[in-house]
Tab-separated table of C-alpha atoms in Angstrom:
chain	number	residue	atom	x	y	z
A	758	ALA	CA	0.993	10.509	-13.541
A	759	GLN	CA	-1.235	7.568	-12.927
A	760	THR	CA	-4.330	7.882	-10.796
A	761	VAL	CA	-6.430	5.205	-9.158
A	762	THR	CA	-10.071	5.793	-8.262
A	763	GLN	CA	-12.299	3.761	-5.993
A	764	SER	CA	-15.748	5.254	-6.329
A	765	GLN	CA	-17.395	3.343	-3.472
A	766	PRO	CA	-16.344	4.702	-0.064
A	767	GLU	CA	-18.391	2.005	1.686
A	768	MET	CA	-19.983	-1.277	0.722
A	769	SER	CA	-22.059	-3.730	2.699
A	770	VAL	CA	-22.650	-7.434	2.088
A	771	GLN	CA	-24.540	-10.181	3.842
A	772	GLU	CA	-22.459	-13.068	5.109
A	773	ALA	CA	-22.149	-15.835	2.485
A	774	GLU	CA	-23.192	-13.460	-0.310
A	775	THR	CA	-21.049	-12.024	-3.112
A	776	VAL	CA	-19.831	-8.443	-3.367
A	777	THR	CA	-17.897	-6.549	-6.034
A	778	LEU	CA	-15.623	-3.621	-5.296
A	779	SER	CA	-14.850	-1.211	-8.133
A	780	CYS	CA	-11.551	0.305	-9.191
A	781	THR	CA	-10.648	2.373	-12.216
A	782	TYR	CA	-7.289	3.794	-13.149
A	783	ASP	CA	-5.860	6.241	-15.576
A	784	THR	CA	-2.674	5.452	-17.476
A	785	SER	CA	-1.140	5.824	-20.906
A	786	GLU	CA	1.010	2.741	-20.455
A	787	SER	CA	0.347	-0.672	-21.884
A	788	ASP	CA	2.320	-2.741	-19.411
A	789	TYR	CA	1.650	-2.486	-15.700
A	790	TYR	CA	0.513	-4.379	-12.615
A	791	LEU	CA	-2.578	-4.085	-10.473
A	792	PHE	CA	-3.092	-5.154	-6.887
A	793	TRP	CA	-5.811	-5.356	-4.276
A	794	TYR	CA	-4.742	-4.942	-0.664
A	795	LYS	CA	-6.857	-5.572	2.415
A	796	GLN	CA	-6.434	-3.496	5.567
A	797	PRO	CA	-8.314	-4.884	8.597
A	798	PRO	CA	-8.701	-2.874	11.814
A	799	SER	CA	-5.292	-4.170	12.873
A	800	ARG	CA	-3.880	-1.811	10.191
A	801	GLN	CA	-1.860	-4.479	8.444
A	802	MET	CA	-1.713	-4.190	4.656
A	803	ILE	CA	-2.363	-7.662	3.277
A	804	LEU	CA	-2.032	-8.529	-0.390
A	805	VAL	CA	-5.252	-10.093	-1.653
A	806	ILE	CA	-4.644	-10.551	-5.358
A	807	ARG	CA	-2.504	-9.274	-8.214
A	808	GLN	CA	-2.918	-8.991	-11.984
A	809	GLU	CA	-0.378	-8.461	-14.736
A	810	ALA	CA	-1.785	-6.252	-17.488
A	811	TYR	CA	-0.314	-8.431	-20.235
A	812	LYS	CA	-2.340	-11.406	-19.036
A	813	GLN	CA	-5.856	-11.620	-20.404
A	814	GLN	CA	-6.948	-14.214	-17.884
A	815	ASN	CA	-8.464	-12.792	-14.735
A	816	ALA	CA	-6.582	-13.632	-11.534
A	817	THR	CA	-8.261	-15.725	-8.847
A	818	GLU	CA	-7.258	-16.574	-5.292
A	819	ASN	CA	-9.741	-18.857	-3.577
A	820	ARG	CA	-12.862	-16.738	-2.873
A	821	PHE	CA	-11.310	-13.641	-4.441
A	822	SER	CA	-11.300	-12.924	-8.143
A	823	VAL	CA	-10.894	-9.899	-10.367
A	824	ASN	CA	-12.605	-8.619	-13.467
A	825	PHE	CA	-9.816	-6.923	-15.410
A	826	GLN	CA	-11.047	-4.850	-18.329
A	827	LYS	CA	-7.923	-3.324	-19.863
A	828	ALA	CA	-9.627	-1.210	-22.496
A	829	ALA	CA	-11.977	0.247	-19.905
A	830	LYS	CA	-9.126	0.594	-17.378
A	831	SER	CA	-11.211	-1.195	-14.810
A	832	PHE	CA	-10.068	-3.672	-12.149
A	833	SER	CA	-12.888	-4.810	-9.877
A	834	LEU	CA	-12.584	-7.282	-7.009
A	835	LYS	CA	-15.227	-9.936	-6.430
A	836	ILE	CA	-15.479	-11.604	-3.056
A	837	SER	CA	-17.582	-14.757	-3.045
A	838	ASP	CA	-19.093	-16.431	0.020
A	839	SER	CA	-18.287	-13.373	2.137
A	840	GLN	CA	-17.089	-14.044	5.658
A	841	LEU	CA	-17.064	-11.846	8.747
A	842	GLY	CA	-13.287	-11.773	8.527
A	843	ASP	CA	-13.508	-10.071	5.141
A	844	ALA	CA	-14.638	-6.856	6.821
A	845	ALA	CA	-11.854	-4.347	6.178
A	846	MET	CA	-10.685	-1.460	4.035
A	847	TYR	CA	-9.766	-2.571	0.544
A	848	PHE	CA	-7.280	-0.648	-1.553
A	849	CYS	CA	-6.670	-0.927	-5.253
A	850	ALA	CA	-3.116	-0.146	-6.351
A	851	TYR	CA	-1.267	0.399	-9.628
A	852	ARG	CA	2.370	-0.152	-10.448
A	853	SER	CA	3.973	0.876	-13.727
A	854	SER	CA	6.386	-1.506	-15.397
A	855	ASN	CA	8.477	1.541	-16.343
A	856	ASN	CA	8.723	2.621	-12.756
A	857	ALA	CA	12.330	2.331	-11.659
A	858	GLY	CA	11.360	2.154	-8.030
A	859	ASN	CA	8.392	-0.192	-8.430
A	860	MET	CA	6.272	2.290	-6.498
A	861	LEU	CA	2.572	1.781	-5.923
A	862	THR	CA	-0.167	4.335	-6.518
A	863	PHE	CA	-3.146	3.661	-4.265
A	864	GLY	CA	-6.823	4.436	-4.576
A	865	GLY	CA	-8.712	6.027	-1.704
A	866	GLY	CA	-10.096	2.746	-0.439
A	867	THR	CA	-13.477	1.074	0.062
A	868	ARG	CA	-14.691	0.078	3.498
A	869	LEU	CA	-16.413	-3.304	3.353
A	870	MET	CA	-18.865	-4.242	6.079
A	871	VAL	CA	-20.083	-7.819	6.393
A	872	LYS	CA	-23.443	-8.390	8.085
A	873	PRO	CA	-24.033	-11.657	9.936
B	54	ASN	CA	9.448	-14.758	10.031
B	55	ALA	CA	9.789	-11.087	11.017
B	56	GLY	CA	9.273	-9.489	7.566
B	57	VAL	CA	9.082	-5.695	7.872
B	58	THR	CA	9.356	-4.354	11.407
B	59	GLN	CA	8.453	-0.798	12.361
B	60	THR	CA	9.094	0.930	15.660
B	61	PRO	CA	7.498	2.555	17.532
B	62	LYS	CA	3.846	1.540	17.024
B	63	PHE	CA	2.501	4.738	18.562
B	64	ARG	CA	4.014	8.113	19.324
B	65	ILE	CA	2.817	11.528	20.390
B	66	LEU	CA	5.034	14.501	19.572
B	67	LYS	CA	4.845	18.162	20.340
B	68	ILE	CA	5.015	20.682	17.516
B	69	GLY	CA	8.630	21.343	16.590
B	70	GLN	CA	10.016	18.138	18.050
B	71	SER	CA	12.042	15.696	16.003
B	72	MET	CA	11.930	11.937	15.791
B	73	THR	CA	12.988	8.982	13.694
B	74	LEU	CA	10.655	6.199	12.663
B	75	GLN	CA	12.573	2.971	12.368
B	76	CYS	CA	12.046	0.335	9.691
B	77	THR	CA	13.966	-2.862	9.165
B	78	GLN	CA	13.370	-5.874	6.935
B	79	ASP	CA	14.948	-9.301	6.971
B	80	MET	CA	13.966	-10.465	3.488
B	81	ASN	CA	17.030	-9.053	1.715
B	82	HIS	CA	14.796	-6.800	-0.368
B	83	ASN	CA	16.538	-4.042	-2.272
B	84	TYR	CA	13.507	-1.781	-2.575
B	85	MET	CA	12.057	-0.012	0.443
B	86	TYR	CA	9.327	2.598	0.811
B	87	TRP	CA	7.731	4.975	3.251
B	88	TYR	CA	4.038	5.830	2.947
B	89	ARG	CA	1.680	7.920	5.003
B	90	GLN	CA	-2.023	7.228	5.390
B	91	ASP	CA	-4.286	10.029	6.495
B	92	PRO	CA	-7.688	9.136	8.010
B	93	GLY	CA	-10.050	7.597	5.472
B	94	MET	CA	-7.519	7.931	2.677
B	95	GLY	CA	-5.223	5.727	0.647
B	96	LEU	CA	-1.480	5.548	1.117
B	97	LYS	CA	0.782	8.221	-0.329
B	98	LEU	CA	4.463	7.676	-1.035
B	99	ILE	CA	6.886	9.835	0.931
B	100	TYR	CA	10.305	8.441	-0.052
B	101	TYR	CA	11.670	5.279	-1.540
B	102	SER	CA	15.001	3.548	-1.972
B	103	VAL	CA	16.177	1.093	-4.616
B	104	GLY	CA	19.239	0.029	-2.673
B	105	ALA	CA	21.716	0.981	-0.008
B	106	GLY	CA	22.932	4.526	-0.524
B	107	ILE	CA	20.155	5.408	-2.996
B	108	THR	CA	17.007	7.314	-2.052
B	109	ASP	CA	14.469	9.360	-3.949
B	110	LYS	CA	11.431	11.492	-3.283
B	111	GLY	CA	7.902	10.259	-3.652
B	112	GLU	CA	4.658	12.195	-3.872
B	113	VAL	CA	4.749	13.935	-0.461
B	114	PRO	CA	8.395	14.309	0.713
B	115	ASN	CA	8.253	17.756	2.322
B	116	GLY	CA	9.084	17.738	6.029
B	117	TYR	CA	10.792	14.336	5.929
B	118	ASN	CA	14.232	12.902	5.352
B	119	VAL	CA	15.485	9.376	4.843
B	120	SER	CA	18.736	7.484	4.693
B	121	ARG	CA	19.650	3.992	3.565
B	122	SER	CA	23.037	2.952	4.866
B	123	THR	CA	22.248	-0.780	4.844
B	124	THR	CA	19.967	-3.065	2.859
B	125	GLU	CA	17.975	-3.888	5.986
B	126	ASP	CA	17.241	-0.443	7.443
B	127	PHE	CA	15.359	2.550	6.093
B	128	PRO	CA	14.657	5.138	8.811
B	129	LEU	CA	12.347	8.116	8.276
B	130	ARG	CA	13.216	11.361	10.014
B	131	LEU	CA	10.855	14.190	10.948
B	132	GLU	CA	12.926	17.252	11.798
B	133	LEU	CA	10.314	19.808	12.894
B	134	ALA	CA	7.045	18.049	13.589
B	135	ALA	CA	3.912	19.844	12.400
B	136	PRO	CA	0.217	18.981	13.000
B	137	SER	CA	-0.142	18.199	9.284
B	138	GLN	CA	2.191	15.246	9.819
B	139	THR	CA	-0.294	13.509	12.083
B	140	SER	CA	-0.854	10.261	10.227
B	141	VAL	CA	-0.190	6.547	10.151
B	142	TYR	CA	3.160	5.748	8.583
B	143	PHE	CA	3.856	2.501	6.765
B	144	CYS	CA	7.176	1.095	5.708
B	145	ALA	CA	7.253	-1.481	2.932
B	146	SER	CA	9.780	-3.498	0.984
B	147	SER	CA	9.816	-5.465	-2.225
B	148	TYR	CA	12.044	-7.662	-4.269
B	149	SER	CA	13.624	-5.778	-7.130
B	150	MET	CA	13.677	-6.561	-10.821
B	151	SER	CA	10.083	-7.713	-11.069
B	152	GLY	CA	7.119	-5.373	-11.035
B	153	SER	CA	4.730	-8.187	-10.258
B	154	GLN	CA	6.301	-8.780	-6.867
B	155	PRO	CA	4.115	-7.356	-4.102
B	156	GLN	CA	5.246	-4.930	-1.492
B	157	HIS	CA	5.401	-6.300	2.032
B	158	PHE	CA	4.199	-3.866	4.660
B	159	GLY	CA	5.027	-3.286	8.280
B	160	ASP	CA	2.265	-2.847	10.855
B	161	GLY	CA	2.467	0.941	10.766
B	162	THR	CA	3.315	3.709	13.218
B	163	ARG	CA	0.511	5.954	14.426
B	164	LEU	CA	1.962	9.425	14.955
B	165	SER	CA	0.116	12.336	16.528
B	166	ILE	CA	1.510	15.861	16.578
B	167	LEU	CA	-0.043	18.081	19.232
């Protein structure tokens, strides 16, 4: 079974600065998908960014980018120019390509605080 | 655009009571999921469905039941509520056939068992 680990329970960043959230995963598969979800206090689960394992190029979405290191099984999220609205729980998630139900396995989350 | 709709948003149950958490989606997604999120933790899969009439267990199915009679609806049933089932429950859906497609989540149901 795959596992996803987020080793930073909490992170803090100054507004307008850059922060990197860590995620590692354990899998024996070569083809899979990785996601970062944001959960603000409203409890909504909002997709931030996704990465296909077969793509070498790191995904980017505006101020959000990932550093995908397949050999190291690492998938970190970089948030540039942090804004107060970025404060939330962030969850890393893994989905196997062999998974008939397309289920997600989530990490334990990192709480990001943004200081004005 | 409604997306994934969960009802109720909050509920308090007494030990031993039963209830059904409702979930409906209007995106014609074949795949639907139920997760629970305990305080300070990530989401864990309870049950999932790949289409009407087809359901399967996830990581933590004990104490729950599901049904999928239509594409749109995927209710989660708690038969004998226990304090360990106090959690936030999320329903999600996704388009089938492509693993890169994200899951779309409802706003969650906060359930307390007292």
